[in-house]
Short mmCIF file of C-alpha atoms in Angstrom, two decimals:
data_model
loop_
_atom_site.label_atom_id
_atom_site.label_comp_id
_atom_site.label_asym_id
_atom_site.label_seq_id
_atom_site.Cartn_x
_atom_site.Cartn_y
_atom_site.Cartn_z
CA TRP A 24 18.01 -72.28 -18.50
CA LEU A 25 14.74 -71.93 -20.01
CA PHE A 26 13.23 -70.76 -16.60
CA ASN A 27 16.11 -68.34 -15.87
CA LYS A 28 15.59 -66.78 -19.45
CA GLY A 29 11.84 -66.20 -19.03
CA TYR A 30 12.22 -65.20 -15.37
CA CYS A 31 15.05 -62.53 -16.72
CA ARG A 32 12.43 -61.19 -19.28
CA LEU A 33 10.30 -59.95 -16.52
CA LYS A 34 12.35 -59.69 -13.49
CA GLU A 35 15.61 -57.66 -13.57
CA CYS A 36 18.83 -59.66 -13.79
CA CYS A 37 22.44 -58.71 -14.43
CA THR A 38 21.86 -59.41 -18.26
CA ASP A 39 22.17 -57.38 -21.31
CA ARG A 40 18.47 -56.73 -21.33
CA TRP A 41 18.73 -55.00 -17.95
CA THR A 42 22.39 -53.56 -17.68
CA ASN A 43 24.85 -54.44 -20.29
CA SER A 44 23.22 -52.52 -23.17
CA PRO A 45 23.87 -48.84 -22.15
CA ASN A 46 22.16 -45.96 -24.12
CA ILE A 47 25.42 -43.96 -24.64
CA THR A 48 23.60 -41.86 -27.48
CA GLY A 49 20.66 -41.11 -24.98
CA LEU A 50 23.19 -40.20 -22.44
CA GLN A 51 24.89 -37.60 -24.39
CA THR A 52 21.78 -36.00 -25.52
CA VAL A 53 20.07 -35.66 -21.99
CA LEU A 54 23.28 -34.31 -20.44
CA ARG A 55 23.30 -31.73 -23.51
CA ASN A 56 19.95 -30.94 -23.07
CA ARG A 57 18.85 -31.07 -19.81
CA VAL A 58 22.21 -29.92 -17.74
CA PHE A 59 22.61 -26.36 -18.03
CA GLY A 60 25.54 -24.02 -17.45
CA GLN A 61 27.85 -27.07 -16.74
CA HIS A 62 29.82 -27.68 -19.88
CA LEU A 63 32.73 -29.22 -17.90
CA VAL A 64 30.35 -31.72 -16.40
CA THR A 65 28.40 -32.57 -19.51
CA ASP A 66 31.68 -33.11 -21.61
CA THR A 67 33.74 -34.92 -19.19
CA VAL A 68 30.98 -37.26 -17.60
CA PHE A 69 30.08 -38.42 -21.14
CA LYS A 70 33.57 -39.40 -22.15
CA ALA A 71 34.47 -40.92 -18.73
CA VAL A 72 31.39 -43.13 -18.61
CA LYS A 73 31.26 -44.06 -22.51
CA GLY A 74 35.28 -44.99 -22.37
CA HIS A 75 34.43 -47.22 -19.24
CA VAL A 76 31.11 -48.97 -20.13
CA LEU A 77 32.19 -49.47 -23.77
CA ASN A 78 35.44 -51.19 -22.73
CA LYS A 79 35.02 -54.91 -22.21
CA THR A 80 37.99 -55.42 -20.01
CA PRO A 81 38.55 -51.70 -18.06
CA SER A 82 41.75 -51.63 -16.20
CA LYS A 83 39.98 -50.14 -12.63
CA ALA A 84 36.56 -49.62 -11.73
CA LEU A 85 35.36 -46.16 -12.64
CA ALA A 86 35.70 -43.35 -10.04
CA LEU A 87 34.08 -39.86 -10.39
CA SER A 88 34.19 -36.93 -7.86
CA PHE A 89 31.45 -34.39 -8.18
CA ASN A 90 32.20 -31.48 -6.28
CA GLY A 91 29.99 -28.29 -6.03
CA TRP A 92 27.70 -26.46 -3.78
CA THR A 93 24.06 -27.97 -3.10
CA GLY A 94 21.84 -27.34 -5.91
CA SER A 95 24.46 -27.25 -8.78
CA GLY A 96 23.21 -30.78 -10.24
CA LYS A 97 25.34 -33.30 -8.71
CA ASN A 98 22.36 -35.48 -7.91
CA PHE A 99 20.68 -34.91 -11.13
CA VAL A 100 23.71 -35.94 -13.16
CA SER A 101 23.90 -39.02 -11.13
CA GLU A 102 20.41 -40.13 -11.61
CA ILE A 103 20.72 -39.31 -15.59
CA ILE A 104 23.85 -41.82 -15.52
CA ALA A 105 21.62 -44.50 -13.62
CA LYS A 106 18.90 -44.06 -15.95
CA HIS A 107 21.03 -44.69 -18.99
CA LEU A 108 23.01 -47.64 -17.77
CA PHE A 109 20.37 -49.46 -16.16
CA ARG A 110 16.84 -50.04 -17.43
CA LYS A 111 15.33 -49.60 -14.16
CA GLY A 112 17.48 -46.62 -13.42
CA MET A 113 17.65 -45.41 -9.75
CA GLU A 114 15.00 -47.93 -8.85
CA SER A 115 17.73 -50.58 -10.22
CA GLU A 116 19.06 -53.24 -7.70
CA PHE A 117 22.29 -52.77 -8.95
CA VAL A 118 22.34 -49.00 -8.38
CA HIS A 119 23.13 -48.21 -4.64
CA LYS A 120 22.90 -44.95 -3.06
CA ILE A 121 24.81 -44.52 0.37
CA ILE A 122 23.82 -41.30 2.28
CA ALA A 123 26.56 -40.29 4.53
CA THR A 124 24.64 -38.50 7.45
CA HIS A 125 22.06 -41.44 7.11
CA ASP A 126 24.03 -44.82 6.48
CA PHE A 127 27.22 -43.66 8.50
CA PRO A 128 26.27 -40.99 11.09
CA HIS A 129 28.84 -41.57 13.80
CA GLN A 130 32.63 -41.32 13.76
CA SER A 131 32.68 -43.73 16.71
CA GLU A 132 31.48 -46.49 14.93
CA ILE A 133 34.01 -46.21 12.20
CA GLU A 134 35.07 -50.06 12.75
CA SER A 135 31.82 -51.46 12.21
CA TYR A 136 30.84 -49.16 9.53
CA LYS A 137 34.31 -50.42 7.50
CA ASP A 138 33.22 -53.93 8.12
CA ARG A 139 29.50 -53.13 6.63
CA LEU A 140 30.53 -50.97 3.93
CA ARG A 141 32.92 -53.71 2.74
CA LYS A 142 30.67 -56.34 2.78
CA TRP A 143 27.92 -54.21 0.85
CA ILE A 144 30.47 -53.67 -1.86
CA VAL A 145 31.46 -57.29 -2.40
CA GLN A 146 27.81 -58.57 -2.26
CA SER A 147 26.65 -56.11 -4.31
CA VAL A 148 29.40 -56.73 -7.30
CA THR A 149 29.18 -60.58 -6.73
CA LYS A 150 25.47 -60.19 -7.52
CA CYS A 151 26.60 -58.02 -10.70
CA GLU A 152 29.78 -56.73 -11.99
CA ARG A 153 27.98 -53.63 -13.66
CA SER A 154 27.07 -52.18 -10.22
CA LEU A 155 26.74 -48.34 -9.78
CA PHE A 156 27.74 -46.59 -6.44
CA ILE A 157 26.51 -43.38 -5.54
CA PHE A 158 28.08 -41.64 -2.20
CA ASP A 159 26.15 -38.83 -1.29
CA GLU A 160 27.44 -36.40 1.32
CA MET A 161 31.20 -37.31 0.87
CA ASP A 162 32.10 -34.23 3.05
CA LYS A 163 29.92 -35.50 5.98
CA MET A 164 31.46 -39.35 5.68
CA PRO A 165 33.43 -40.25 8.68
CA GLU A 166 37.17 -39.69 8.36
CA GLY A 167 38.90 -42.88 7.08
CA LEU A 168 35.85 -44.77 6.16
CA VAL A 169 36.31 -44.78 2.54
CA ASP A 170 39.92 -46.29 2.63
CA VAL A 171 37.80 -49.51 2.68
CA LEU A 172 37.29 -48.83 -1.31
CA LYS A 173 40.77 -48.77 -2.07
CA PRO A 174 41.35 -52.77 -3.26
CA PHE A 175 37.80 -52.23 -5.01
CA LEU A 176 39.14 -48.97 -7.02
CA ASP A 177 42.48 -50.24 -7.73
CA TYR A 178 44.02 -51.95 -10.77
CA HIS A 179 43.22 -55.82 -9.46
CA PRO A 180 41.81 -58.19 -12.00
CA GLU A 181 40.08 -59.91 -9.20
CA ILE A 182 39.77 -60.02 -5.32
CA GLY A 183 38.28 -63.24 -4.01
CA GLY A 184 37.29 -64.02 -7.44
CA VAL A 185 35.30 -61.04 -7.86
CA ASP A 186 36.11 -58.79 -10.72
CA TYR A 187 35.39 -55.15 -9.67
CA ARG A 188 36.81 -53.37 -12.55
CA LYS A 189 33.40 -53.05 -14.32
CA SER A 190 31.74 -50.94 -11.33
CA ILE A 191 31.19 -47.11 -11.21
CA PHE A 192 31.78 -45.30 -7.95
CA LEU A 193 30.38 -41.58 -7.82
CA PHE A 194 31.00 -39.34 -4.85
CA LEU A 195 29.06 -36.41 -4.38
CA SER A 196 30.66 -33.77 -2.22
CA ASN A 197 30.30 -30.13 -1.38
CA THR A 198 33.94 -30.04 -0.84
CA GLY A 199 35.69 -27.36 -3.07
CA GLY A 200 32.46 -25.32 -3.64
CA ASN A 201 33.34 -22.31 -2.24
CA LEU A 202 36.68 -22.47 -4.30
CA ILE A 203 34.92 -23.51 -7.31
CA ASN A 204 32.53 -20.34 -6.65
CA GLU A 205 35.39 -17.89 -6.19
CA GLU A 206 37.21 -19.01 -9.60
CA VAL A 207 33.90 -18.85 -11.51
CA LEU A 208 33.27 -15.26 -10.00
CA LYS A 209 36.84 -14.03 -10.72
CA ASN A 210 36.39 -15.57 -14.31
CA TRP A 211 33.06 -13.18 -14.71
CA LYS A 212 34.59 -10.00 -13.07
CA LEU A 213 37.43 -10.30 -15.87
CA GLY A 214 34.91 -10.31 -18.38
CA LYS A 215 35.24 -13.81 -19.52
CA SER A 216 32.62 -16.03 -21.18
CA ARG A 217 31.69 -19.05 -18.53
CA GLU A 218 32.30 -21.58 -21.35
CA SER A 219 36.24 -20.23 -21.41
CA ILE A 220 36.95 -21.92 -18.00
CA THR A 221 38.71 -25.30 -18.64
CA ILE A 222 38.79 -28.66 -16.94
CA LYS A 223 42.52 -27.94 -16.56
CA GLN A 224 41.94 -24.78 -14.94
CA MET A 225 39.61 -26.06 -12.24
CA ASP A 226 41.32 -29.27 -11.63
CA ARG A 227 43.92 -27.38 -9.33
CA ILE A 228 40.92 -25.88 -7.56
CA VAL A 229 39.25 -29.07 -6.74
CA ASN A 230 42.04 -31.09 -6.00
CA LEU A 231 42.94 -28.26 -3.37
CA GLY A 232 39.62 -28.49 -1.93
CA ALA A 233 39.71 -32.29 -1.71
CA PHE A 234 43.15 -32.32 -0.27
CA ASN A 235 42.69 -29.55 2.39
CA SER A 236 39.13 -30.07 3.60
CA LYS A 237 38.11 -32.26 6.48
CA GLY A 238 35.70 -35.04 5.71
CA GLY A 239 35.53 -38.04 3.44
CA PHE A 240 38.30 -37.65 1.16
CA TRP A 241 40.60 -36.10 3.96
CA HIS A 242 44.19 -37.87 4.10
CA THR A 243 42.82 -41.05 2.36
CA SER A 244 44.49 -43.67 0.66
CA LEU A 245 42.16 -43.10 -2.49
CA ILE A 246 43.74 -39.74 -2.90
CA GLN A 247 47.22 -40.71 -2.45
CA ALA A 248 47.20 -43.74 -4.62
CA ASN A 249 45.45 -41.37 -7.47
CA LEU A 250 42.61 -43.46 -7.68
CA ILE A 251 39.79 -40.96 -8.33
CA ASP A 252 39.77 -40.78 -12.21
CA PHE A 253 38.41 -37.34 -12.52
CA PHE A 254 37.30 -34.34 -10.06
CA ILE A 255 34.51 -32.89 -11.77
CA PRO A 256 33.76 -29.20 -10.77
CA PHE A 257 29.79 -28.38 -10.69
CA MET A 258 29.68 -24.52 -11.09
CA PRO A 259 27.22 -22.37 -9.41
CA LEU A 260 23.97 -21.78 -11.60
CA GLU A 261 22.97 -18.15 -13.10
CA LYS A 262 19.50 -17.11 -13.43
CA SER A 263 19.44 -17.81 -17.09
CA HIS A 264 20.21 -21.60 -16.33
CA ILE A 265 17.38 -21.96 -13.53
CA LYS A 266 15.13 -20.38 -16.40
CA GLN A 267 16.14 -23.04 -18.78
CA CYS A 268 15.90 -26.04 -16.24
CA ALA A 269 12.32 -24.89 -15.46
CA LYS A 270 11.22 -24.32 -18.94
CA VAL A 271 12.12 -27.91 -19.96
CA ASP A 272 10.80 -29.41 -16.83
CA MET A 273 7.50 -27.62 -17.47
CA GLU A 274 7.50 -28.62 -21.44
CA GLU A 275 7.89 -32.20 -20.13
CA LYS A 276 4.89 -32.06 -18.08
CA GLY A 277 3.01 -30.72 -20.94
CA LEU A 278 2.58 -27.17 -19.56
#
């Protein structure tokens, strides 16, 4: 016991010191001060993550779909979440990033991919129930592969003796990006403020994109069983937001 305690002071373990003391206040502050032009993202992500990690017995794993064009901040927000839930952030062995074109490039190998992905999830959560999975390029994922995730995202107290309900799954996708951009442009042409756009208004847009575009989520059981908790739209950035990003980055580097 003493050896384990000493080991886990120096090396990352699935303990309060490393994973179970999330910095929720810091998460809110950084989302507000570093993520510009994305009021729907900062509000929804904070409430969803806070509600899940502070719940000792969540009813299911948290599943968030980040939708929008490349460069709108999906990876950046994922890294912020990792940094505030795990002491080692993206370097934590309990944070797993899956890149579709790198890890699962061929539709023809779907069956072996399913087996590999299933084992990956089981081994990871067996090691630490507070695991974070980030699936990047979801729109390029072989069709049908994410159906493997259904049991892990569903309302099961345990599967094979392992509880998956404290895990978090983030799905990053360009799917729906054009529809999101069109809605933002339409809003701007009507002379309305960007902040007047609501999550309810965007929900229909993003869901339409997720349902109707071929790729990772197309015709999957995750969609049909309503296992994605929130579809979160990342709107295209304006020049003022890019300037804000650059200013904060330069300040942090002491320039």
